[in-house]
mmCIF file with all atom_site columns, C-alpha atoms in Angstrom:
data_model
loop_
_atom_site.group_PDB
_atom_site.id
_atom_site.type_symbol
_atom_site.label_atom_id
_atom_site.label_alt_id
_atom_site.label_comp_id
_atom_site.label_asym_id
_atom_site.label_entity_id
_atom_site.label_seq_id
_atom_site.pdbx_PDB_ins_code
_atom_site.Cartn_x
_atom_site.Cartn_y
_atom_site.Cartn_z
_atom_site.occupancy
_atom_site.B_iso_or_equiv
_atom_site.pdbx_formal_charge
_atom_site.auth_seq_id
_atom_site.auth_comp_id
_atom_site.auth_asym_id
_atom_site.auth_atom_id
_atom_site.pdbx_PDB_model_num
ATOM 1   C CA . MET A 1 1   ? 17.670  -11.074 -33.699 1.00 58.00 ? 1   MET A CA 1
ATOM 2   C CA . LYS A 1 2   ? 16.688  -12.134 -29.845 1.00 77.00 ? 2   LYS A CA 1
ATOM 3   C CA . VAL A 1 3   ? 13.557  -12.774 -27.825 1.00 75.00 ? 3   VAL A CA 1
ATOM 4   C CA . PRO A 1 4   ? 12.705  -10.922 -24.666 1.00 82.00 ? 4   PRO A CA 1
ATOM 5   C CA . GLU A 1 5   ? 13.993  -13.286 -21.460 1.00 79.00 ? 5   GLU A CA 1
ATOM 6   C CA . GLN A 1 6   ? 11.614  -13.784 -18.778 1.00 73.00 ? 6   GLN A CA 1
ATOM 7   C CA . ASP A 1 7   ? 11.556  -11.395 -15.512 1.00 79.00 ? 7   ASP A CA 1
ATOM 8   C CA . HIS A 1 8   ? 12.953  -8.115  -17.255 1.00 88.00 ? 8   HIS A CA 1
ATOM 9   C CA . ARG A 1 9   ? 11.511  -4.784  -18.059 1.00 91.00 ? 9   ARG A CA 1
ATOM 10  C CA . TYR A 1 10  ? 11.674  -3.537  -21.534 1.00 94.00 ? 10  TYR A CA 1
ATOM 11  C CA . ASN A 1 11  ? 11.067  -0.346  -23.960 1.00 94.00 ? 11  ASN A CA 1
ATOM 12  C CA . PHE A 1 12  ? 10.626  -0.181  -27.159 1.00 95.00 ? 12  PHE A CA 1
ATOM 13  C CA . GLN A 1 13  ? 14.069  0.518   -28.483 1.00 93.00 ? 13  GLN A CA 1
ATOM 14  C CA . ASP A 1 14  ? 14.525  -3.237  -26.772 1.00 92.00 ? 14  ASP A CA 1
ATOM 15  C CA . LEU A 1 15  ? 11.398  -4.485  -29.107 1.00 91.00 ? 15  LEU A CA 1
ATOM 16  C CA . LEU A 1 16  ? 12.791  -3.071  -32.425 1.00 90.00 ? 16  LEU A CA 1
ATOM 17  C CA . GLU A 1 17  ? 15.527  -5.961  -31.591 1.00 91.00 ? 17  GLU A CA 1
ATOM 18  C CA . TRP A 1 18  ? 13.310  -8.441  -31.326 1.00 91.00 ? 18  TRP A CA 1
ATOM 19  C CA . GLU A 1 19  ? 12.464  -11.450 -33.764 1.00 88.00 ? 19  GLU A CA 1
ATOM 20  C CA . GLY A 1 20  ? 8.649   -11.802 -34.303 1.00 87.00 ? 20  GLY A CA 1
ATOM 21  C CA . ARG A 1 21  ? 5.610   -9.227  -33.290 1.00 90.00 ? 21  ARG A CA 1
ATOM 22  C CA . TRP A 1 22  ? 5.699   -8.002  -29.746 1.00 92.00 ? 22  TRP A CA 1
ATOM 23  C CA . GLU A 1 23  ? 3.693   -5.795  -27.463 1.00 94.00 ? 23  GLU A CA 1
ATOM 24  C CA . LEU A 1 24  ? 4.973   -4.157  -24.013 1.00 95.00 ? 24  LEU A CA 1
ATOM 25  C CA . ILE A 1 25  ? 2.465   -3.364  -21.606 1.00 95.00 ? 25  ILE A CA 1
ATOM 26  C CA . ASN A 1 26  ? 4.866   -1.493  -18.499 1.00 94.00 ? 26  ASN A CA 1
ATOM 27  C CA . GLY A 1 27  ? 8.028   -2.859  -19.756 1.00 93.00 ? 27  GLY A CA 1
ATOM 28  C CA . VAL A 1 28  ? 6.188   -6.643  -20.073 1.00 92.00 ? 28  VAL A CA 1
ATOM 29  C CA . PRO A 1 29  ? 6.659   -8.219  -23.262 1.00 92.00 ? 29  PRO A CA 1
ATOM 30  C CA . PHE A 1 30  ? 3.981   -10.064 -25.135 1.00 91.00 ? 30  PHE A CA 1
ATOM 31  C CA . SER A 1 31  ? 3.814   -12.202 -27.984 1.00 89.00 ? 31  SER A CA 1
ATOM 32  C CA . MET A 1 32  ? 1.639   -11.593 -31.148 1.00 88.00 ? 32  MET A CA 1
ATOM 33  C CA . THR A 1 33  ? 1.669   -15.029 -32.149 1.00 82.00 ? 33  THR A CA 1
ATOM 34  C CA . PRO A 1 34  ? 0.405   -17.154 -33.356 1.00 84.00 ? 34  PRO A CA 1
ATOM 35  C CA . ALA A 1 35  ? -1.169  -15.104 -36.070 1.00 85.00 ? 35  ALA A CA 1
ATOM 36  C CA . PRO A 1 36  ? -4.498  -14.185 -35.853 1.00 90.00 ? 36  PRO A CA 1
ATOM 37  C CA . SER A 1 37  ? -7.360  -17.100 -37.525 1.00 92.00 ? 37  SER A CA 1
ATOM 38  C CA . THR A 1 38  ? -9.193  -16.297 -40.846 1.00 95.00 ? 38  THR A CA 1
ATOM 39  C CA . THR A 1 39  ? -12.230 -15.590 -38.628 1.00 95.00 ? 39  THR A CA 1
ATOM 40  C CA . HIS A 1 40  ? -10.617 -12.998 -36.914 1.00 95.00 ? 40  HIS A CA 1
ATOM 41  C CA . GLN A 1 41  ? -8.871  -11.227 -40.208 1.00 96.00 ? 41  GLN A CA 1
ATOM 42  C CA . ARG A 1 42  ? -12.297 -11.465 -41.956 1.00 96.00 ? 42  ARG A CA 1
ATOM 43  C CA . ILE A 1 43  ? -13.625 -9.006  -39.298 1.00 97.00 ? 43  ILE A CA 1
ATOM 44  C CA . LEU A 1 44  ? -10.722 -7.119  -38.835 1.00 97.00 ? 44  LEU A CA 1
ATOM 45  C CA . ARG A 1 45  ? -11.036 -6.405  -42.978 1.00 97.00 ? 45  ARG A CA 1
ATOM 46  C CA . SER A 1 46  ? -14.967 -5.411  -42.567 1.00 96.00 ? 46  SER A CA 1
ATOM 47  C CA . MET A 1 47  ? -14.486 -3.105  -39.446 1.00 96.00 ? 47  MET A CA 1
ATOM 48  C CA . PHE A 1 48  ? -11.144 -1.392  -41.347 1.00 97.00 ? 48  PHE A CA 1
ATOM 49  C CA . LEU A 1 49  ? -13.515 -0.956  -44.188 1.00 96.00 ? 49  LEU A CA 1
ATOM 50  C CA . GLU A 1 50  ? -16.766 0.306   -42.545 1.00 94.00 ? 50  GLU A CA 1
ATOM 51  C CA . LEU A 1 51  ? -14.380 2.747   -40.316 1.00 96.00 ? 51  LEU A CA 1
ATOM 52  C CA . HIS A 1 52  ? -12.280 3.978   -43.589 1.00 96.00 ? 52  HIS A CA 1
ATOM 53  C CA . THR A 1 53  ? -14.999 4.951   -45.205 1.00 95.00 ? 53  THR A CA 1
ATOM 54  C CA . PHE A 1 54  ? -16.831 6.772   -42.545 1.00 94.00 ? 54  PHE A CA 1
ATOM 55  C CA . LEU A 1 55  ? -13.485 8.886   -41.661 1.00 95.00 ? 55  LEU A CA 1
ATOM 56  C CA . GLN A 1 56  ? -13.021 9.608   -45.707 1.00 94.00 ? 56  GLN A CA 1
ATOM 57  C CA . GLY A 1 57  ? -12.648 13.472  -45.625 1.00 93.00 ? 57  GLY A CA 1
ATOM 58  C CA . SER A 1 58  ? -11.790 14.306  -41.965 1.00 94.00 ? 58  SER A CA 1
ATOM 59  C CA . SER A 1 59  ? -8.817  14.795  -40.408 1.00 95.00 ? 59  SER A CA 1
ATOM 60  C CA . CYS A 1 60  ? -8.844  11.115  -38.714 1.00 96.00 ? 60  CYS A CA 1
ATOM 61  C CA . GLU A 1 61  ? -6.860  7.983   -39.905 1.00 97.00 ? 61  GLU A CA 1
ATOM 62  C CA . VAL A 1 62  ? -7.912  4.419   -39.244 1.00 98.00 ? 62  VAL A CA 1
ATOM 63  C CA . PHE A 1 63  ? -4.702  2.005   -38.935 1.00 98.00 ? 63  PHE A CA 1
ATOM 64  C CA . ILE A 1 64  ? -4.806  -1.610  -39.126 1.00 97.00 ? 64  ILE A CA 1
ATOM 65  C CA . ALA A 1 65  ? -2.443  -4.172  -36.975 1.00 95.00 ? 65  ALA A CA 1
ATOM 66  C CA . PRO A 1 66  ? 0.525   -4.535  -36.784 1.00 94.00 ? 66  PRO A CA 1
ATOM 67  C CA . PHE A 1 67  ? 0.949   -0.643  -36.112 1.00 97.00 ? 67  PHE A CA 1
ATOM 68  C CA . ASP A 1 68  ? 2.605   0.890   -32.987 1.00 97.00 ? 68  ASP A CA 1
ATOM 69  C CA . VAL A 1 69  ? 0.763   3.025   -30.657 1.00 98.00 ? 69  VAL A CA 1
ATOM 70  C CA . ARG A 1 70  ? 3.465   3.974   -28.159 1.00 98.00 ? 70  ARG A CA 1
ATOM 71  C CA . LEU A 1 71  ? 2.222   5.078   -24.807 1.00 98.00 ? 71  LEU A CA 1
ATOM 72  C CA . SER A 1 72  ? 4.016   7.691   -22.055 1.00 95.00 ? 72  SER A CA 1
ATOM 73  C CA . GLU A 1 73  ? 2.919   9.171   -19.251 1.00 91.00 ? 73  GLU A CA 1
ATOM 74  C CA . THR A 1 74  ? 5.691   11.789  -20.387 1.00 92.00 ? 74  THR A CA 1
ATOM 75  C CA . GLU A 1 75  ? 4.940   11.910  -23.546 1.00 89.00 ? 75  GLU A CA 1
ATOM 76  C CA . GLU A 1 76  ? 8.339   10.656  -24.120 1.00 91.00 ? 76  GLU A CA 1
ATOM 77  C CA . TYR A 1 77  ? 7.511   8.284   -27.472 1.00 95.00 ? 77  TYR A CA 1
ATOM 78  C CA . ASP A 1 78  ? 10.823  7.548   -28.609 1.00 93.00 ? 78  ASP A CA 1
ATOM 79  C CA . ASN A 1 79  ? 11.531  4.914   -26.125 1.00 94.00 ? 79  ASN A CA 1
ATOM 80  C CA . PRO A 1 80  ? 8.123   4.033   -24.032 1.00 96.00 ? 80  PRO A CA 1
ATOM 81  C CA . ASP A 1 81  ? 7.330   1.091   -22.305 1.00 96.00 ? 81  ASP A CA 1
ATOM 82  C CA . THR A 1 82  ? 4.094   0.558   -23.664 1.00 97.00 ? 82  THR A CA 1
ATOM 83  C CA . VAL A 1 83  ? 3.913   -0.311  -27.086 1.00 98.00 ? 83  VAL A CA 1
ATOM 84  C CA . CYS A 1 84  ? 1.059   -2.187  -28.368 1.00 97.00 ? 84  CYS A CA 1
ATOM 85  C CA . GLN A 1 85  ? -0.593  -3.007  -32.066 1.00 97.00 ? 85  GLN A CA 1
ATOM 86  C CA . PRO A 1 86  ? -4.237  -2.997  -31.650 1.00 98.00 ? 86  PRO A CA 1
ATOM 87  C CA . ASP A 1 87  ? -6.072  -4.483  -34.204 1.00 97.00 ? 87  ASP A CA 1
ATOM 88  C CA . LEU A 1 88  ? -7.444  -0.978  -35.155 1.00 98.00 ? 88  LEU A CA 1
ATOM 89  C CA . SER A 1 89  ? -6.449  2.634   -33.902 1.00 98.00 ? 89  SER A CA 1
ATOM 90  C CA . VAL A 1 90  ? -8.062  6.098   -35.354 1.00 98.00 ? 90  VAL A CA 1
ATOM 91  C CA . ILE A 1 91  ? -5.866  8.749   -34.727 1.00 98.00 ? 91  ILE A CA 1
ATOM 92  C CA . CYS A 1 92  ? -7.785  12.079  -35.442 1.00 97.00 ? 92  CYS A CA 1
ATOM 93  C CA . ASN A 1 93  ? -4.481  14.212  -34.662 1.00 97.00 ? 93  ASN A CA 1
ATOM 94  C CA . PRO A 1 94  ? -2.022  13.984  -37.385 1.00 96.00 ? 94  PRO A CA 1
ATOM 95  C CA . THR A 1 95  ? 0.672   15.311  -35.027 1.00 97.00 ? 95  THR A CA 1
ATOM 96  C CA . GLN A 1 96  ? 0.213   11.987  -33.220 1.00 98.00 ? 96  GLN A CA 1
ATOM 97  C CA . ILE A 1 97  ? 1.699   9.878   -36.250 1.00 98.00 ? 97  ILE A CA 1
ATOM 98  C CA . ASP A 1 98  ? 5.133   9.503   -37.187 1.00 97.00 ? 98  ASP A CA 1
ATOM 99  C CA . ASP A 1 99  ? 7.139   6.929   -39.075 1.00 96.00 ? 99  ASP A CA 1
ATOM 100 C CA . LYS A 1 100 ? 7.390   4.593   -36.420 1.00 96.00 ? 100 LYS A CA 1
ATOM 101 C CA . GLY A 1 101 ? 3.545   4.657   -35.591 1.00 97.00 ? 101 GLY A CA 1
ATOM 102 C CA . GLY A 1 102 ? 1.266   6.493   -33.032 1.00 98.00 ? 102 GLY A CA 1
ATOM 103 C CA . LYS A 1 103 ? 2.573   8.655   -30.690 1.00 98.00 ? 103 LYS A CA 1
ATOM 104 C CA . GLY A 1 104 ? -0.137  8.726   -27.685 1.00 98.00 ? 104 GLY A CA 1
ATOM 105 C CA . ALA A 1 105 ? -3.760  7.822   -26.895 1.00 98.00 ? 105 ALA A CA 1
ATOM 106 C CA . PRO A 1 106 ? -5.904  7.094   -30.275 1.00 98.00 ? 106 PRO A CA 1
ATOM 107 C CA . LYS A 1 107 ? -9.496  8.322   -30.019 1.00 98.00 ? 107 LYS A CA 1
ATOM 108 C CA . LEU A 1 108 ? -10.775 4.914   -30.735 1.00 98.00 ? 108 LEU A CA 1
ATOM 109 C CA . ILE A 1 109 ? -9.261  1.197   -30.694 1.00 98.00 ? 109 ILE A CA 1
ATOM 110 C CA . VAL A 1 110 ? -10.936 -1.564  -31.461 1.00 98.00 ? 110 VAL A CA 1
ATOM 111 C CA . GLU A 1 111 ? -9.475  -5.449  -30.428 1.00 98.00 ? 111 GLU A CA 1
ATOM 112 C CA . ILE A 1 112 ? -11.312 -8.260  -31.768 1.00 98.00 ? 112 ILE A CA 1
ATOM 113 C CA . LEU A 1 113 ? -10.920 -11.483 -29.511 1.00 96.00 ? 113 LEU A CA 1
ATOM 114 C CA . SER A 1 114 ? -8.864  -14.234 -30.239 1.00 93.00 ? 114 SER A CA 1
ATOM 115 C CA . PRO A 1 115 ? -8.026  -17.401 -27.545 1.00 90.00 ? 115 PRO A CA 1
ATOM 116 C CA . SER A 1 116 ? -4.424  -16.198 -27.064 1.00 87.00 ? 116 SER A CA 1
ATOM 117 C CA . THR A 1 117 ? -5.373  -12.601 -26.586 1.00 89.00 ? 117 THR A CA 1
ATOM 118 C CA . ALA A 1 118 ? -8.605  -12.507 -25.022 1.00 93.00 ? 118 ALA A CA 1
ATOM 119 C CA . ILE A 1 119 ? -7.459  -12.377 -21.083 1.00 94.00 ? 119 ILE A CA 1
ATOM 120 C CA . LYS A 1 120 ? -4.728  -9.754  -22.165 1.00 94.00 ? 120 LYS A CA 1
ATOM 121 C CA . ASP A 1 121 ? -7.376  -7.578  -24.234 1.00 96.00 ? 121 ASP A CA 1
ATOM 122 C CA . ARG A 1 122 ? -10.113 -7.981  -21.142 1.00 96.00 ? 122 ARG A CA 1
ATOM 123 C CA . ASN A 1 123 ? -7.405  -6.973  -18.659 1.00 96.00 ? 123 ASN A CA 1
ATOM 124 C CA . GLN A 1 124 ? -4.022  -5.590  -19.349 1.00 96.00 ? 124 GLN A CA 1
ATOM 125 C CA . LYS A 1 125 ? -4.844  -3.955  -22.660 1.00 97.00 ? 125 LYS A CA 1
ATOM 126 C CA . PHE A 1 126 ? -8.462  -2.486  -21.184 1.00 98.00 ? 126 PHE A CA 1
ATOM 127 C CA . LYS A 1 127 ? -6.061  -1.039  -18.055 1.00 98.00 ? 127 LYS A CA 1
ATOM 128 C CA . THR A 1 128 ? -3.484  0.610   -19.992 1.00 98.00 ? 128 THR A CA 1
ATOM 129 C CA . TYR A 1 129 ? -6.032  2.380   -22.718 1.00 98.00 ? 129 TYR A CA 1
ATOM 130 C CA . GLU A 1 130 ? -7.871  3.656   -19.942 1.00 98.00 ? 130 GLU A CA 1
ATOM 131 C CA . LYS A 1 131 ? -4.704  4.803   -18.109 1.00 97.00 ? 131 LYS A CA 1
ATOM 132 C CA . PHE A 1 132 ? -3.666  6.317   -21.297 1.00 97.00 ? 132 PHE A CA 1
ATOM 133 C CA . GLY A 1 133 ? -7.234  8.223   -22.226 1.00 97.00 ? 133 GLY A CA 1
ATOM 134 C CA . VAL A 1 134 ? -8.215  6.594   -25.342 1.00 98.00 ? 134 VAL A CA 1
ATOM 135 C CA . MET A 1 135 ? -11.966 7.877   -25.679 1.00 97.00 ? 135 MET A CA 1
ATOM 136 C CA . GLU A 1 136 ? -13.706 4.989   -27.066 1.00 97.00 ? 136 GLU A CA 1
ATOM 137 C CA . TYR A 1 137 ? -12.598 1.174   -26.662 1.00 98.00 ? 137 TYR A CA 1
ATOM 138 C CA . TRP A 1 138 ? -14.466 -1.411  -28.881 1.00 98.00 ? 138 TRP A CA 1
ATOM 139 C CA . ILE A 1 139 ? -14.059 -5.235  -28.012 1.00 98.00 ? 139 ILE A CA 1
ATOM 140 C CA . VAL A 1 140 ? -15.084 -7.592  -30.482 1.00 98.00 ? 140 VAL A CA 1
ATOM 141 C CA . ASP A 1 141 ? -16.197 -10.996 -29.619 1.00 97.00 ? 141 ASP A CA 1
ATOM 142 C CA . PRO A 1 142 ? -16.531 -12.950 -32.462 1.00 97.00 ? 142 PRO A CA 1
ATOM 143 C CA . ALA A 1 143 ? -17.921 -16.248 -31.059 1.00 95.00 ? 143 ALA A CA 1
ATOM 144 C CA . HIS A 1 144 ? -20.602 -14.636 -29.362 1.00 96.00 ? 144 HIS A CA 1
ATOM 145 C CA . GLN A 1 145 ? -20.764 -12.266 -32.677 1.00 97.00 ? 145 GLN A CA 1
ATOM 146 C CA . THR A 1 146 ? -21.063 -8.855  -30.182 1.00 97.00 ? 146 THR A CA 1
ATOM 147 C CA . VAL A 1 147 ? -18.879 -6.091  -30.064 1.00 98.00 ? 147 VAL A CA 1
ATOM 148 C CA . GLU A 1 148 ? -18.971 -3.962  -26.449 1.00 97.00 ? 148 GLU A CA 1
ATOM 149 C CA . VAL A 1 149 ? -18.229 -0.324  -26.347 1.00 97.00 ? 149 VAL A CA 1
ATOM 150 C CA . TYR A 1 150 ? -16.675 1.049   -23.453 1.00 97.00 ? 150 TYR A CA 1
ATOM 151 C CA . GLY A 1 151 ? -16.471 5.103   -23.287 1.00 96.00 ? 151 GLY A CA 1
ATOM 152 C CA . LEU A 1 152 ? -13.873 7.147   -21.286 1.00 97.00 ? 152 LEU A CA 1
ATOM 153 C CA . GLU A 1 153 ? -15.949 9.128   -18.358 1.00 95.00 ? 153 GLU A CA 1
ATOM 154 C CA . GLN A 1 154 ? -13.608 10.976  -15.737 1.00 95.00 ? 154 GLN A CA 1
ATOM 155 C CA . GLY A 1 155 ? -10.744 9.037   -16.461 1.00 95.00 ? 155 GLY A CA 1
ATOM 156 C CA . LEU A 1 156 ? -12.712 5.636   -16.308 1.00 97.00 ? 156 LEU A CA 1
ATOM 157 C CA . PHE A 1 157 ? -14.235 3.237   -19.005 1.00 97.00 ? 157 PHE A CA 1
ATOM 158 C CA . GLN A 1 158 ? -18.130 3.172   -18.696 1.00 95.00 ? 158 GLN A CA 1
ATOM 159 C CA . LYS A 1 159 ? -19.477 -0.197  -20.715 1.00 92.00 ? 159 LYS A CA 1
ATOM 160 C CA . ARG A 1 160 ? -21.829 2.090   -22.927 1.00 93.00 ? 160 ARG A CA 1
ATOM 161 C CA . GLU A 1 161 ? -23.887 -0.897  -24.730 1.00 94.00 ? 161 GLU A CA 1
ATOM 162 C CA . VAL A 1 162 ? -23.041 -4.488  -25.761 1.00 97.00 ? 162 VAL A CA 1
ATOM 163 C CA . PHE A 1 163 ? -24.487 -4.719  -29.786 1.00 97.00 ? 163 PHE A CA 1
ATOM 164 C CA . GLY A 1 164 ? -25.295 -7.980  -31.332 1.00 97.00 ? 164 GLY A CA 1
ATOM 165 C CA . LYS A 1 165 ? -24.754 -9.307  -34.794 1.00 96.00 ? 165 LYS A CA 1
ATOM 166 C CA . GLU A 1 166 ? -28.485 -7.789  -35.752 1.00 96.00 ? 166 GLU A CA 1
ATOM 167 C CA . ASP A 1 167 ? -27.570 -4.013  -34.176 1.00 96.00 ? 167 ASP A CA 1
ATOM 168 C CA . LYS A 1 168 ? -26.330 -1.359  -36.213 1.00 95.00 ? 168 LYS A CA 1
ATOM 169 C CA . LEU A 1 169 ? -23.006 -0.475  -33.251 1.00 95.00 ? 169 LEU A CA 1
ATOM 170 C CA . ARG A 1 170 ? -23.583 3.364   -32.571 1.00 90.00 ? 170 ARG A CA 1
ATOM 171 C CA . SER A 1 171 ? -19.850 5.280   -31.982 1.00 92.00 ? 171 SER A CA 1
ATOM 172 C CA . PHE A 1 172 ? -19.808 7.422   -29.238 1.00 89.00 ? 172 PHE A CA 1
ATOM 173 C CA . ALA A 1 173 ? -16.783 9.086   -30.231 1.00 90.00 ? 173 ALA A CA 1
ATOM 174 C CA . PHE A 1 174 ? -18.150 9.624   -33.493 1.00 90.00 ? 174 PHE A CA 1
ATOM 175 C CA . SER A 1 175 ? -21.587 10.205  -33.361 1.00 85.00 ? 175 SER A CA 1
ATOM 176 C CA . ALA A 1 176 ? -22.673 9.875   -36.999 1.00 89.00 ? 176 ALA A CA 1
ATOM 177 C CA . CYS A 1 177 ? -20.811 6.372   -37.397 1.00 92.00 ? 177 CYS A CA 1
ATOM 178 C CA . VAL A 1 178 ? -22.856 3.582   -37.729 1.00 93.00 ? 178 VAL A CA 1
ATOM 179 C CA . VAL A 1 179 ? -21.394 0.241   -38.120 1.00 95.00 ? 179 VAL A CA 1
ATOM 180 C CA . ASP A 1 180 ? -24.074 -2.648  -39.477 1.00 94.00 ? 180 ASP A CA 1
ATOM 181 C CA . LEU A 1 181 ? -23.032 -5.841  -37.598 1.00 96.00 ? 181 LEU A CA 1
ATOM 182 C CA . GLY A 1 182 ? -24.791 -7.898  -39.775 1.00 94.00 ? 182 GLY A CA 1
ATOM 183 C CA . CYS A 1 183 ? -22.192 -7.023  -42.605 1.00 93.00 ? 183 CYS A CA 1
ATOM 184 C CA . ILE A 1 184 ? -18.803 -7.608  -39.728 1.00 95.00 ? 184 ILE A CA 1
ATOM 185 C CA . PHE A 1 185 ? -20.221 -11.034 -38.303 1.00 94.00 ? 185 PHE A CA 1
ATOM 186 C CA . GLN A 1 186 ? -21.042 -13.248 -41.659 1.00 84.00 ? 186 GLN A CA 1
#
């Protein structure tokens, strides 16, 4: 096993040969270490359970990291230069799922901020998810106990609302989905 070199552009096949967990954004590698904090994992577990329960009986599935989401402008998903591992991905089209993960933009992506990932989640990933057509993007901030909800309108993310610990988050992509954030931020 090896690790990527600086100043090189890579693709999905390269990533498969590396030691550790990695993401690629436009061919640029990002290490997924260190592992998330206990608080991050608790929030992730609670969000997963809420979404999984809500989606039961629908064609949508929620996937928890590590789960590769391969994104490509040409729909060439065997070797794209953008591969992300969102904390949570909701995919509603079964043809977008294969043994390697997800192909194309999920309907909903949730990222939980960590000190080591916050800038990437708010900048590179925000722009990437917007570019590839993710319908809704939630940014969960454990330190401030908030969730920012962005929705795609005419190809650009628009901030819909910011929800706090006392609120019930209402999804725009799934109108009947309500998440009690008091249960998420315990």
